[in-house]
Amino acid sequence: MCAPEHFAVEYAINPWMDLTVGVDVALAVEQWDRLRHTLVDLGHDVHVLTPQAGLPDMVFAANGAFVVDGTVYGAQFKHEQRAAEAAAHREFYQKHGWHFIAPSETNEGEGDFAYLPEAHGGLILAGHGFRTELPAHAEAQEALGRPVVSLRLVDPRFYHLDVALASIDDGNVAYFPGAFSAASQRVLAQLFPDAVLADDEDALAFGLNLVSDGANVVLNSDATRLAGKLKAAGYTPVPVELAELKKGGGSVKCCIAELRP
C-alpha cells in the first residue's frame, strides 16, 4: 500500500476524475489508514511504499505490478502522468528479493490482472480495452507460466478489470456482467457458474473493487446489496469508507497490491 499524502485530482484519465472537485487530503489519509488497519486487524501483513511528490495516483498501488508465486510482472502505464510510478514499484520488489520481470507491453498490473490459483488449475483473468493492451496478456502468460483468459471491457466507467471483477476466493469471482463484451460475458459464465453477480448500482459504487482472503471481503461501504449477496454466499463482508479516493477512480482493491510468495 502507499499512503495518499500527495493525492489530488490534477488530471483526468478516467471518467471518475473531475478537475472541478476538490480533494481533502487529510481525510483521504484518514480513510486509507482505516483501510490499512482493517487489513492488519484481519491478520494480514501490510508493507507500505513511500509516496512521492508529483505522483498523486501512487496511492493506487495495485497498478504497479502483478505477482504470482514469487514472480513479479512489472507495470508499464498507459498515461505519462503515472509512468514514473512503475520504477518505485520495481525498486520495492527488487529490494525485497522478488524475481522481477520488466514488461515490454503496456499494462497496469493488478488493475487489469486477477489470479485464481484453484480455478481450472490456476488461471489469470486479464482485462483489456482501456488501459492494458492485449499483447500484454501474452507477455504475462510467458512471464508467469499461467494460462491467461482475455476479457474485453466495453464501458469506460469500468476502465480497469478490478473495478468490474474481483476474486473472492482461490476459485471464484464476483463481477458485473455489463462491464464486459457479450463474448466475454459468455466466457465468464462458463468459467464461473457460481459467481456472485453485482448489479449496476453496486458496481458504480466501486463495490467490486474489493479484496478477499477467501473468508473476509473488504469492500466499499456504499455497496450494500453486494455485501448482502456475499454474506448469503458464505463470506463475511467488511465495509470501509473511501469516499475521497473514489474521486480518483479507485477504492479498496486499487489501494492494495497483493503479494503472492
GROMACS .gro file of N, CA and C in nm, residues 3-101:
model
  297
    3ALA      N    1   0.048   0.545   0.108
    3ALA     CA    2  -0.037   0.648   0.167
    3ALA      C    3  -0.064   0.761   0.068
    4PRO      N    4  -0.185   0.817   0.070
    4PRO     CA    5  -0.222   0.924  -0.024
    4PRO      C    6  -0.179   1.062   0.021
    5GLU      N    7  -0.057   1.075   0.068
    5GLU     CA    8  -0.010   1.203   0.118
    5GLU      C    9  -0.004   1.310   0.010
    6HIS      N   10   0.011   1.267  -0.116
    6HIS     CA   11   0.017   1.361  -0.227
    6HIS      C   12  -0.103   1.345  -0.321
    7PHE      N   13  -0.206   1.280  -0.272
    7PHE     CA   14  -0.323   1.253  -0.356
    7PHE      C   15  -0.391   1.382  -0.398
    8ALA      N   16  -0.429   1.388  -0.525
    8ALA     CA   17  -0.501   1.503  -0.581
    8ALA      C   18  -0.561   1.460  -0.714
    9VAL      N   19  -0.658   1.536  -0.760
    9VAL     CA   20  -0.709   1.514  -0.895
    9VAL      C   21  -0.657   1.630  -0.980
   10GLU      N   22  -0.540   1.608  -1.040
   10GLU     CA   23  -0.471   1.712  -1.115
   10GLU      C   24  -0.486   1.694  -1.266
   11TYR      N   25  -0.542   1.581  -1.307
   11TYR     CA   26  -0.565   1.550  -1.448
   11TYR      C   27  -0.681   1.451  -1.452
   12ALA      N   28  -0.734   1.429  -1.570
   12ALA     CA   29  -0.849   1.339  -1.583
   12ALA      C   30  -0.815   1.230  -1.684
   13ILE      N   31  -0.790   1.109  -1.633
   13ILE     CA   32  -0.756   0.997  -1.721
   13ILE      C   33  -0.857   0.884  -1.707
   14ASN      N   34  -0.966   0.909  -1.633
   14ASN     CA   35  -1.078   0.816  -1.631
   14ASN      C   36  -1.205   0.899  -1.604
   15PRO      N   37  -1.322   0.842  -1.631
   15PRO     CA   38  -1.445   0.921  -1.620
   15PRO      C   39  -1.480   0.966  -1.479
   16TRP      N   40  -1.414   0.913  -1.378
   16TRP     CA   41  -1.445   0.950  -1.240
   16TRP      C   42  -1.370   1.074  -1.194
   17MET      N   43  -1.266   1.112  -1.265
   17MET     CA   44  -1.181   1.224  -1.223
   17MET      C   45  -1.239   1.355  -1.274
   18ASP      N   46  -1.277   1.442  -1.181
   18ASP     CA   47  -1.338   1.571  -1.212
   18ASP      C   48  -1.248   1.682  -1.157
   19LEU      N   49  -1.189   1.758  -1.246
   19LEU     CA   50  -1.094   1.862  -1.205
   19LEU      C   51  -1.158   1.973  -1.124
   20THR      N   52  -1.290   1.980  -1.126
   20THR     CA   53  -1.358   2.087  -1.052
   20THR      C   54  -1.392   2.046  -0.909
   21VAL      N   55  -1.367   1.920  -0.875
   21VAL     CA   56  -1.399   1.870  -0.741
   21VAL      C   57  -1.272   1.864  -0.658
   22GLY      N   58  -1.273   1.929  -0.544
   22GLY     CA   59  -1.155   1.930  -0.458
   22GLY      C   60  -1.138   1.801  -0.380
   23VAL      N   61  -1.016   1.778  -0.335
   23VAL     CA   62  -0.982   1.660  -0.256
   23VAL      C   63  -0.937   1.704  -0.117
   24ASP      N   64  -0.989   1.639  -0.017
   24ASP     CA   65  -0.947   1.661   0.122
   24ASP      C   66  -0.839   1.558   0.153
   25VAL      N   67  -0.714   1.602   0.143
   25VAL     CA   68  -0.602   1.508   0.156
   25VAL      C   69  -0.599   1.446   0.296
   26ALA      N   70  -0.624   1.528   0.399
   26ALA     CA   71  -0.622   1.474   0.536
   26ALA      C   72  -0.727   1.365   0.553
   27LEU      N   73  -0.845   1.386   0.495
   27LEU     CA   74  -0.950   1.285   0.503
   27LEU      C   75  -0.913   1.161   0.423
   28ALA      N   76  -0.851   1.181   0.307
   28ALA     CA   77  -0.806   1.068   0.226
   28ALA      C   78  -0.707   0.981   0.303
   29VAL      N   79  -0.613   1.046   0.370
   29VAL     CA   80  -0.515   0.972   0.450
   29VAL      C   81  -0.583   0.899   0.565
   30GLU      N   82  -0.678   0.964   0.629
   30GLU     CA   83  -0.751   0.902   0.740
   30GLU      C   84  -0.828   0.779   0.693
   31GLN      N   85  -0.897   0.789   0.581
   31GLN     CA   86  -0.973   0.676   0.529
   31GLN      C   87  -0.880   0.563   0.484
   32TRP      N   88  -0.770   0.599   0.418
   32TRP     CA   89  -0.671   0.500   0.377
   32TRP      C   90  -0.613   0.427   0.497
   33ASP      N   91  -0.581   0.502   0.603
   33ASP     CA   92  -0.522   0.441   0.722
   33ASP      C   93  -0.621   0.347   0.790
   34ARG      N   94  -0.748   0.380   0.783
   34ARG     CA   95  -0.851   0.291   0.838
   34ARG      C   96  -0.855   0.161   0.759
   35LEU      N   97  -0.838   0.171   0.628
   35LEU     CA   98  -0.831   0.051   0.545
   35LEU      C   99  -0.709  -0.034   0.582
   36ARG      N  100  -0.596   0.032   0.600
   36ARG     CA  101  -0.474  -0.041   0.638
   36ARG      C  102  -0.493  -0.113   0.772
   37HIS      N  103  -0.550  -0.044   0.868
   37HIS     CA  104  -0.573  -0.106   0.999
   37HIS      C  105  -0.673  -0.221   0.989
   38THR      N  106  -0.770  -0.208   0.900
   38THR     CA  107  -0.867  -0.316   0.880
   38THR      C  108  -0.796  -0.442   0.835
   39LEU      N  109  -0.703  -0.429   0.741
   39LEU     CA  110  -0.629  -0.545   0.693
   39LEU      C  111  -0.542  -0.605   0.803
   40VAL      N  112  -0.476  -0.520   0.879
   40VAL     CA  113  -0.392  -0.568   0.989
   40VAL      C  114  -0.476  -0.640   1.093
   41ASP      N  115  -0.592  -0.584   1.126
   41ASP     CA  116  -0.680  -0.645   1.224
   41ASP      C  117  -0.732  -0.781   1.178
   42LEU      N  118  -0.738  -0.801   1.047
   42LEU     CA  119  -0.780  -0.930   0.993
   42LEU      C  120  -0.665  -1.030   0.986
   43GLY      N  121  -0.545  -0.986   1.028
   43GLY     CA  122  -0.432  -1.077   1.036
   43GLY      C  123  -0.334  -1.070   0.921
   44HIS      N  124  -0.344  -0.968   0.838
   44HIS     CA  125  -0.257  -0.958   0.722
   44HIS      C  126  -0.139  -0.865   0.748
   45ASP      N  127  -0.027  -0.896   0.684
   45ASP     CA  128   0.090  -0.809   0.689
   45ASP      C  129   0.077  -0.704   0.579
   46VAL      N  130   0.108  -0.580   0.611
   46VAL     CA  131   0.098  -0.471   0.514
   46VAL      C  132   0.233  -0.402   0.502
   47HIS      N  133   0.287  -0.401   0.383
   47HIS     CA  134   0.409  -0.325   0.353
   47HIS      C  135   0.367  -0.191   0.296
   48VAL      N  136   0.437  -0.085   0.333
   48VAL     CA  137   0.398   0.048   0.290
   48VAL      C  138   0.508   0.109   0.203
   49LEU      N  139   0.468   0.148   0.082
   49LEU     CA  140   0.557   0.213  -0.013
   49LEU      C  141   0.562   0.363   0.019
   50THR      N  142   0.678   0.423   0.006
   50THR     CA  143   0.693   0.566   0.034
   50THR      C  144   0.631   0.648  -0.078
   51PRO      N  145   0.533   0.733  -0.047
   51PRO     CA  146   0.471   0.816  -0.152
   51PRO      C  147   0.570   0.920  -0.204
   52GLN      N  148   0.554   0.956  -0.330
   52GLN     CA  149   0.644   1.052  -0.392
   52GLN      C  150   0.565   1.173  -0.443
   53ALA      N  151   0.616   1.291  -0.414
   53ALA     CA  152   0.553   1.414  -0.463
   53ALA      C  153   0.551   1.413  -0.615
   54GLY      N  154   0.442   1.463  -0.671
   54GLY     CA  155   0.428   1.467  -0.816
   54GLY      C  156   0.363   1.344  -0.875
   55LEU      N  157   0.334   1.245  -0.789
   55LEU     CA  158   0.267   1.122  -0.834
   55LEU      C  159   0.139   1.104  -0.752
   56PRO      N  160   0.036   1.182  -0.782
   56PRO     CA  161  -0.084   1.184  -0.698
   56PRO      C  162  -0.164   1.053  -0.699
   57ASP      N  163  -0.145   0.970  -0.803
   57ASP     CA  164  -0.218   0.843  -0.809
   57ASP      C  165  -0.140   0.725  -0.752
   58MET      N  166  -0.028   0.752  -0.689
   58MET     CA  167   0.055   0.644  -0.637
   58MET      C  168  -0.016   0.565  -0.527
   59VAL      N  169  -0.118   0.626  -0.465
   59VAL     CA  170  -0.197   0.556  -0.365
   59VAL      C  171  -0.260   0.431  -0.423
   60PHE      N  172  -0.283   0.428  -0.554
   60PHE     CA  173  -0.345   0.311  -0.617
   60PHE      C  174  -0.237   0.208  -0.650
   61ALA      N  175  -0.187   0.147  -0.544
   61ALA     CA  176  -0.069   0.062  -0.551
   61ALA      C  177  -0.090  -0.065  -0.632
   62ALA      N  178  -0.215  -0.106  -0.649
   62ALA     CA  179  -0.242  -0.229  -0.723
   62ALA      C  180  -0.193  -0.220  -0.867
   63ASN      N  181  -0.182  -0.099  -0.919
   63ASN     CA  182  -0.149  -0.083  -1.061
   63ASN      C  183  -0.001  -0.099  -1.092
   64GLY      N  184   0.083  -0.113  -0.989
   64GLY     CA  185   0.227  -0.111  -1.009
   64GLY      C  186   0.292  -0.239  -1.053
   65ALA      N  187   0.221  -0.353  -1.041
   65ALA     CA  188   0.278  -0.482  -1.080
   65ALA      C  189   0.172  -0.590  -1.059
   66PHE      N  190   0.206  -0.712  -1.099
   66PHE     CA  191   0.120  -0.828  -1.080
   66PHE      C  192   0.209  -0.944  -1.039
   67VAL      N  193   0.179  -1.005  -0.923
   67VAL     CA  194   0.266  -1.106  -0.863
   67VAL      C  195   0.196  -1.241  -0.859
   68VAL      N  196   0.266  -1.343  -0.907
   68VAL     CA  197   0.218  -1.481  -0.899
   68VAL      C  198   0.334  -1.571  -0.857
   69ASP      N  199   0.316  -1.641  -0.746
   69ASP     CA  200   0.416  -1.738  -0.698
   69ASP      C  201   0.558  -1.682  -0.695
   70GLY      N  202   0.571  -1.561  -0.641
   70GLY     CA  203   0.703  -1.503  -0.622
   70GLY      C  204   0.763  -1.436  -0.744
   71THR      N  205   0.695  -1.442  -0.857
   71THR     CA  206   0.742  -1.373  -0.977
   71THR      C  207   0.659  -1.248  -1.000
   72VAL      N  208   0.727  -1.140  -1.029
   72VAL     CA  209   0.662  -1.010  -1.044
   72VAL      C  210   0.667  -0.967  -1.190
   73TYR      N  211   0.552  -0.948  -1.251
   73TYR     CA  212   0.542  -0.891  -1.385
   73TYR      C  213   0.514  -0.742  -1.367
   74GLY      N  214   0.610  -0.660  -1.404
   74GLY     CA  215   0.601  -0.517  -1.378
   74GLY      C  216   0.501  -0.446  -1.466
   75ALA      N  217   0.470  -0.323  -1.426
   75ALA     CA  218   0.372  -0.240  -1.498
   75ALA      C  219   0.442  -0.145  -1.595
   76GLN      N  220   0.368  -0.111  -1.699
   76GLN     CA  221   0.408  -0.004  -1.791
   76GLN      C  222   0.282   0.076  -1.819
   77PHE      N  223   0.272   0.193  -1.757
   77PHE     CA  224   0.146   0.267  -1.755
   77PHE      C  225   0.111   0.327  -1.891
   78LYS      N  226  -0.017   0.335  -1.919
   78LYS     CA  227  -0.065   0.391  -2.046
   78LYS      C  228  -0.044   0.542  -2.051
   79HIS      N  229  -0.072   0.611  -1.940
   79HIS     CA  230  -0.066   0.756  -1.939
   79HIS      C  231   0.066   0.804  -1.878
   80GLU      N  232   0.126   0.905  -1.941
   80GLU     CA  233   0.256   0.953  -1.896
   80GLU      C  234   0.251   1.010  -1.755
   81GLN      N  235   0.133   1.058  -1.712
   81GLN     CA  236   0.122   1.115  -1.578
   81GLN      C  237   0.155   1.012  -1.469
   82ARG      N  238   0.137   0.884  -1.499
   82ARG     CA  239   0.162   0.780  -1.399
   82ARG      C  240   0.288   0.698  -1.428
   83ALA      N  241   0.354   0.725  -1.536
   83ALA     CA  242   0.464   0.639  -1.582
   83ALA      C  243   0.572   0.618  -1.477
   84ALA      N  244   0.606   0.724  -1.401
   84ALA     CA  245   0.716   0.715  -1.305
   84ALA      C  246   0.684   0.624  -1.185
   85GLU      N  247   0.556   0.592  -1.165
   85GLU     CA  248   0.520   0.502  -1.055
   85GLU      C  249   0.584   0.364  -1.072
   86ALA      N  250   0.600   0.320  -1.196
   86ALA     CA  251   0.650   0.185  -1.222
   86ALA      C  252   0.787   0.162  -1.160
   87ALA      N  253   0.873   0.263  -1.165
   87ALA     CA  254   1.008   0.248  -1.111
   87ALA      C  255   1.006   0.232  -0.959
   88ALA      N  256   0.916   0.302  -0.892
   88ALA     CA  257   0.907   0.291  -0.746
   88ALA      C  258   0.865   0.150  -0.706
   89HIS      N  259   0.772   0.092  -0.780
   89HIS     CA  260   0.729  -0.046  -0.750
   89HIS      C  261   0.841  -0.144  -0.780
   90ARG      N  262   0.908  -0.125  -0.891
   90ARG     CA  263   1.018  -0.215  -0.925
   90ARG      C  264   1.126  -0.213  -0.816
   91GLU      N  265   1.158  -0.095  -0.768
   91GLU     CA  266   1.259  -0.082  -0.662
   91GLU      C  267   1.217  -0.159  -0.537
   92PHE      N  268   1.088  -0.151  -0.501
   92PHE     CA  269   1.039  -0.224  -0.384
   92PHE      C  270   1.058  -0.373  -0.401
   93TYR      N  271   1.017  -0.427  -0.512
   93TYR     CA  272   1.024  -0.572  -0.531
   93TYR      C  273   1.168  -0.620  -0.539
   94GLN      N  274   1.252  -0.548  -0.608
   94GLN     CA  275   1.391  -0.592  -0.619
   94GLN      C  276   1.464  -0.580  -0.485
   95LYS      N  277   1.433  -0.477  -0.409
   95LYS     CA  278   1.492  -0.459  -0.276
   95LYS      C  279   1.457  -0.575  -0.184
   96HIS      N  280   1.336  -0.629  -0.201
   96HIS     CA  281   1.292  -0.738  -0.115
   96HIS      C  282   1.317  -0.876  -0.175
   97GLY      N  283   1.394  -0.882  -0.283
   97GLY     CA  284   1.439  -1.010  -0.336
   97GLY      C  285   1.341  -1.085  -0.424
   98TRP      N  286   1.240  -1.016  -0.474
   98TRP     CA  287   1.144  -1.083  -0.563
   98TRP      C  288   1.203  -1.095  -0.703
   99HIS      N  289   1.161  -1.198  -0.776
   99HIS     CA  290   1.203  -1.215  -0.916
   99HIS      C  291   1.119  -1.122  -1.002
  100PHE      N  292   1.182  -1.018  -1.055
  100PHE     CA  293   1.111  -0.913  -1.128
  100PHE      C  294   1.134  -0.927  -1.277
  101ILE      N  295   1.024  -0.924  -1.353
  101ILE     CA  296   1.032  -0.927  -1.499
  101ILE      C  297   0.977  -0.795  -1.553
   0.00000   0.00000   0.00000
